[in-house]
Amino acid sequence: MSALRRPLIISGPSGVGKGTLIRRLLGEYPARFGFSCSHTTRPPRPGEQEGIDYFFTTREKLQAEIDAGKFLEHATVHNNLYGTSFDAVREVQDEGKICVLDIDVQGVLSVKKAAARGLVHNLRPLFVFIAPPSLEVLEKRLRGRETEKEEDVVRRLGNARKEVEYGWVEGNFDKIVVNGELDEAYRDLVGYIENMYYSEEEEGEEEEEEEEEKAEKEEKDER
């Protein structure tokens, strides 16, 4: 049952659709999952809200809190600083929910390095990589946003190639979901979550029942 509290880290290149999958997951299972809102130094995009999509802050303030050891992960992405605080994760866990984190591959590497040094407070996260069916499809999605300059699109595509390469290396992630068709990708993601979290919950309940039955039998034998 301890797996119920393990954070779920969902990663993937910009434009792959991980945000869409996460929003669908949170919308369908609001009692099971909570989103860990990250901090960023980039300006808000149209429609983004403070404290819901991100905590928007300055580089100086965010760096000071990172230096103070308040962050599970942090990374510089597309010239902006991003990070997830321990407080943001604990807030979701304290509600009895699985904490979902949306972080890029640099953030994943940051978490893994911190875990190797024993600095992640025994969170033991699960890592899921959302992969595009091809880099060509990813480029089409990025250009379809029409929210970024050409140089930004080129930079994101360059980073995406490296991220996809890392994502497909065996052992780097616990699960890879290819987002070619949204509904299919979502079913794959939910199936993995059900297997990793809730099948373990059922096994834990069965073990508890067996322990109770064993204790009752021993009590009867003593009589």
GROMACS .gro file of C-alpha atoms in nm:
model
  223
    1MET     CA    1   0.000   0.000   0.000
    2SER     CA    2   0.300   0.231   0.034
    3ALA     CA    3   0.302   0.266  -0.348
    4LEU     CA    4  -0.013   0.475  -0.323
    5ARG     CA    5   0.201   0.760  -0.195
    6ARG     CA    6   0.473   0.729  -0.458
    7PRO     CA    7   0.476   1.033  -0.688
    8LEU     CA    8   0.409   0.974  -1.056
    9ILE     CA    9   0.655   1.165  -1.273
   10ILE     CA   10   0.536   1.212  -1.631
   11SER     CA   11   0.799   1.341  -1.872
   12GLY     CA   12   0.847   1.393  -2.242
   13PRO     CA   13   0.952   1.653  -2.498
   14SER     CA   14   0.769   1.981  -2.545
   15GLY     CA   15   0.461   1.936  -2.764
   16VAL     CA   16   0.425   1.561  -2.708
   17GLY     CA   17   0.089   1.600  -2.531
   18LYS     CA   18   0.182   1.507  -2.176
   19GLY     CA   19  -0.010   1.806  -2.040
   20THR     CA   20  -0.325   1.693  -2.221
   21LEU     CA   21  -0.292   1.341  -2.081
   22ILE     CA   22  -0.236   1.472  -1.729
   23ARG     CA   23  -0.538   1.703  -1.743
   24ARG     CA   24  -0.754   1.416  -1.861
   25LEU     CA   25  -0.625   1.191  -1.582
   26LEU     CA   26  -0.689   1.455  -1.315
   27GLY     CA   27  -1.032   1.534  -1.456
   28GLU     CA   28  -1.142   1.171  -1.462
   29TYR     CA   29  -0.995   1.072  -1.124
   30PRO     CA   30  -0.993   1.385  -0.905
   31ALA     CA   31  -1.011   1.182  -0.583
   32ARG     CA   32  -0.710   0.969  -0.674
   33PHE     CA   33  -0.465   1.219  -0.819
   34GLY     CA   34  -0.340   1.567  -0.744
   35PHE     CA   35  -0.113   1.783  -0.957
   36SER     CA   36   0.211   1.919  -0.818
   37CYS     CA   37   0.232   2.274  -0.943
   38SER     CA   38   0.586   2.363  -1.052
   39HIS     CA   39   0.768   2.695  -1.033
   40THR     CA   40   0.901   2.870  -1.342
   41THR     CA   41   1.074   3.192  -1.437
   42ARG     CA   42   0.916   3.208  -1.783
   43PRO     CA   43   0.621   3.442  -1.843
   44PRO     CA   44   0.268   3.296  -1.846
   45ARG     CA   45   0.123   3.180  -2.176
   46PRO     CA   46  -0.230   3.285  -2.273
   47GLY     CA   47  -0.482   3.118  -2.043
   48GLU     CA   48  -0.230   2.998  -1.783
   49GLN     CA   49  -0.316   3.074  -1.422
   50GLU     CA   50  -0.092   3.138  -1.121
   51GLY     CA   51  -0.092   2.845  -0.879
   52ILE     CA   52  -0.279   2.619  -1.121
   53ASP     CA   53  -0.052   2.584  -1.423
   54TYR     CA   54   0.264   2.717  -1.257
   55PHE     CA   55   0.391   2.936  -0.979
   56PHE     CA   56   0.546   3.221  -1.179
   57THR     CA   57   0.844   3.376  -1.006
   58THR     CA   58   1.179   3.547  -1.059
   59ARG     CA   59   1.507   3.368  -1.124
   60GLU     CA   60   1.665   3.523  -0.816
   61LYS     CA   61   1.391   3.404  -0.579
   62LEU     CA   62   1.366   3.057  -0.730
   63GLN     CA   63   1.743   3.005  -0.726
   64ALA     CA   64   1.759   3.108  -0.360
   65GLU     CA   65   1.497   2.848  -0.265
   66ILE     CA   66   1.674   2.581  -0.471
   67ASP     CA   67   2.001   2.662  -0.294
   68ALA     CA   68   1.818   2.625   0.038
   69GLY     CA   69   1.728   2.263  -0.050
   70LYS     CA   70   1.356   2.324  -0.085
   71PHE     CA   71   1.322   2.164  -0.430
   72LEU     CA   72   1.288   1.802  -0.538
   73GLU     CA   73   1.410   1.887  -0.888
   74HIS     CA   74   1.508   2.184  -1.095
   75ALA     CA   75   1.637   2.248  -1.445
   76THR     CA   76   1.704   2.522  -1.696
   77VAL     CA   77   1.487   2.462  -2.001
   78HIS     CA   78   1.479   2.690  -2.308
   79ASN     CA   79   1.665   2.957  -2.106
   80ASN     CA   80   1.408   2.949  -1.824
   81LEU     CA   81   1.441   2.796  -1.477
   82TYR     CA   82   1.185   2.536  -1.365
   83GLY     CA   83   1.150   2.340  -1.042
   84THR     CA   84   0.921   2.133  -0.816
   85SER     CA   85   0.928   2.199  -0.443
   86PHE     CA   86   0.903   1.932  -0.174
   87ASP     CA   87   0.616   2.132  -0.021
   88ALA     CA   88   0.415   2.106  -0.344
   89VAL     CA   89   0.452   1.727  -0.345
   90ARG     CA   90   0.372   1.690   0.027
   91GLU     CA   91   0.061   1.901  -0.008
   92VAL     CA   92  -0.086   1.651  -0.253
   93GLN     CA   93   0.029   1.348  -0.051
   94ASP     CA   94  -0.126   1.489   0.265
   95GLU     CA   95  -0.462   1.476   0.086
   96GLY     CA   96  -0.412   1.100   0.040
   97LYS     CA   97  -0.366   1.135  -0.335
   98ILE     CA   98  -0.101   1.026  -0.582
   99CYS     CA   99   0.108   1.330  -0.669
  100VAL     CA  100   0.150   1.378  -1.045
  101LEU     CA  101   0.451   1.578  -1.165
  102ASP     CA  102   0.495   1.712  -1.518
  103ILE     CA  103   0.869   1.762  -1.565
  104ASP     CA  104   1.109   1.746  -1.855
  105VAL     CA  105   1.400   1.504  -1.898
  106GLN     CA  106   1.642   1.744  -1.728
  107GLY     CA  107   1.413   1.738  -1.426
  108VAL     CA  108   1.406   1.358  -1.436
  109LEU     CA  109   1.784   1.350  -1.432
  110SER     CA  110   1.781   1.595  -1.142
  111VAL     CA  111   1.548   1.369  -0.941
  112LYS     CA  112   1.754   1.059  -1.018
  113LYS     CA  113   2.077   1.231  -0.910
  114ALA     CA  114   1.915   1.354  -0.589
  115ALA     CA  115   1.778   1.005  -0.520
  116ALA     CA  116   2.124   0.853  -0.563
  117ARG     CA  117   2.248   1.094  -0.295
  118GLY     CA  118   1.956   1.014  -0.063
  119LEU     CA  119   1.803   1.360  -0.095
  120VAL     CA  120   1.447   1.283  -0.209
  121HIS     CA  121   1.302   1.196   0.132
  122ASN     CA  122   1.218   0.834   0.035
  123LEU     CA  123   0.960   0.946  -0.222
  124ARG     CA  124   1.051   0.659  -0.463
  125PRO     CA  125   0.875   0.809  -0.769
  126LEU     CA  126   0.764   0.615  -1.073
  127PHE     CA  127   0.883   0.752  -1.409
  128VAL     CA  128   0.667   0.756  -1.725
  129PHE     CA  129   0.794   0.887  -2.059
  130ILE     CA  130   0.546   1.017  -2.317
  131ALA     CA  131   0.702   0.967  -2.660
  132PRO     CA  132   0.589   1.102  -2.998
  133PRO     CA  133   0.525   0.853  -3.279
  134SER     CA  134   0.797   1.039  -3.472
  135LEU     CA  135   0.992   1.363  -3.459
  136GLU     CA  136   0.808   1.475  -3.772
  137VAL     CA  137   0.475   1.448  -3.593
  138LEU     CA  138   0.619   1.634  -3.295
  139GLU     CA  139   0.738   1.920  -3.518
  140LYS     CA  140   0.391   1.949  -3.670
  141ARG     CA  141   0.235   1.971  -3.322
  142LEU     CA  142   0.482   2.237  -3.208
  143ARG     CA  143   0.424   2.450  -3.515
  144GLY     CA  144   0.051   2.403  -3.475
  145ARG     CA  145   0.059   2.584  -3.142
  146GLU     CA  146   0.141   2.914  -3.318
  147THR     CA  147   0.249   3.058  -2.981
  148GLU     CA  148   0.626   3.061  -3.030
  149LYS     CA  149   0.884   3.216  -3.257
  150GLU     CA  150   1.066   3.012  -3.520
  151GLU     CA  151   1.390   3.010  -3.321
  152ASP     CA  152   1.202   2.877  -3.019
  153VAL     CA  153   1.050   2.596  -3.225
  154VAL     CA  154   1.392   2.503  -3.365
  155ARG     CA  155   1.542   2.501  -3.016
  156ARG     CA  156   1.263   2.285  -2.877
  157LEU     CA  157   1.303   2.036  -3.162
  158GLY     CA  158   1.675   2.013  -3.098
  159ASN     CA  159   1.611   1.939  -2.732
  160ALA     CA  160   1.335   1.694  -2.823
  161ARG     CA  161   1.572   1.476  -3.026
  162LYS     CA  162   1.797   1.433  -2.724
  163GLU     CA  163   1.504   1.376  -2.489
  164VAL     CA  164   1.347   1.109  -2.710
  165GLU     CA  165   1.681   0.935  -2.743
  166TYR     CA  166   1.717   0.928  -2.363
  167GLY     CA  167   1.354   0.824  -2.314
  168TRP     CA  168   1.391   0.510  -2.523
  169VAL     CA  169   1.701   0.385  -2.340
  170GLU     CA  170   1.606   0.076  -2.142
  171GLY     CA  171   1.594   0.141  -1.769
  172ASN     CA  172   1.564   0.519  -1.784
  173PHE     CA  173   1.186   0.506  -1.737
  174ASP     CA  174   0.948   0.259  -1.576
  175LYS     CA  175   0.699   0.297  -1.861
  176ILE     CA  176   0.696   0.444  -2.214
  177VAL     CA  177   0.365   0.562  -2.362
  178VAL     CA  178   0.362   0.653  -2.733
  179ASN     CA  179   0.116   0.934  -2.793
  180GLY     CA  180   0.021   0.877  -3.153
  181GLU     CA  181  -0.353   0.861  -3.093
  182LEU     CA  182  -0.469   1.034  -2.775
  183ASP     CA  183  -0.735   0.787  -2.658
  184GLU     CA  184  -0.504   0.491  -2.709
  185ALA     CA  185  -0.219   0.662  -2.526
  186TYR     CA  186  -0.450   0.753  -2.240
  187ARG     CA  187  -0.573   0.393  -2.204
  188ASP     CA  188  -0.213   0.274  -2.198
  189LEU     CA  189  -0.124   0.526  -1.927
  190VAL     CA  190  -0.426   0.445  -1.710
  191GLY     CA  191  -0.364   0.071  -1.749
  192TYR     CA  192  -0.010   0.112  -1.623
  193ILE     CA  193  -0.125   0.322  -1.328
  194GLU     CA  194  -0.395   0.071  -1.233
  195ASN     CA  195  -0.141  -0.210  -1.243
  196MET     CA  196   0.134  -0.032  -1.050
  197TYR     CA  197  -0.073   0.140  -0.783
  198TYR     CA  198  -0.409  -0.023  -0.734
  199SER     CA  199  -0.318  -0.388  -0.788
  200GLU     CA  200  -0.061  -0.337  -0.513
  201GLU     CA  201  -0.331  -0.186  -0.295
  202GLU     CA  202  -0.544  -0.498  -0.340
  203GLU     CA  203  -0.246  -0.722  -0.262
  204GLY     CA  204  -0.182  -0.519   0.052
  205GLU     CA  205  -0.543  -0.558   0.164
  206GLU     CA  206  -0.523  -0.934   0.106
  207GLU     CA  207  -0.205  -0.952   0.315
  208GLU     CA  208  -0.374  -0.759   0.595
  209GLU     CA  209  -0.671  -0.998   0.587
  210GLU     CA  210  -0.436  -1.297   0.602
  211GLU     CA  211  -0.254  -1.146   0.899
  212GLU     CA  212  -0.585  -1.086   1.079
  213GLU     CA  213  -0.698  -1.443   1.013
  214LYS     CA  214  -0.363  -1.576   1.136
  215ALA     CA  215  -0.388  -1.369   1.454
  216GLU     CA  216  -0.743  -1.491   1.520
  217LYS     CA  217  -0.634  -1.854   1.472
  218GLU     CA  218  -0.342  -1.813   1.710
  219GLU     CA  219  -0.573  -1.656   1.968
  220LYS     CA  220  -0.814  -1.951   1.942
  221ASP     CA  221  -0.527  -2.200   1.972
  222GLU     CA  222  -0.410  -2.032   2.291
  223ARG     CA  223  -0.755  -2.075   2.439
   0.00000   0.00000   0.00000
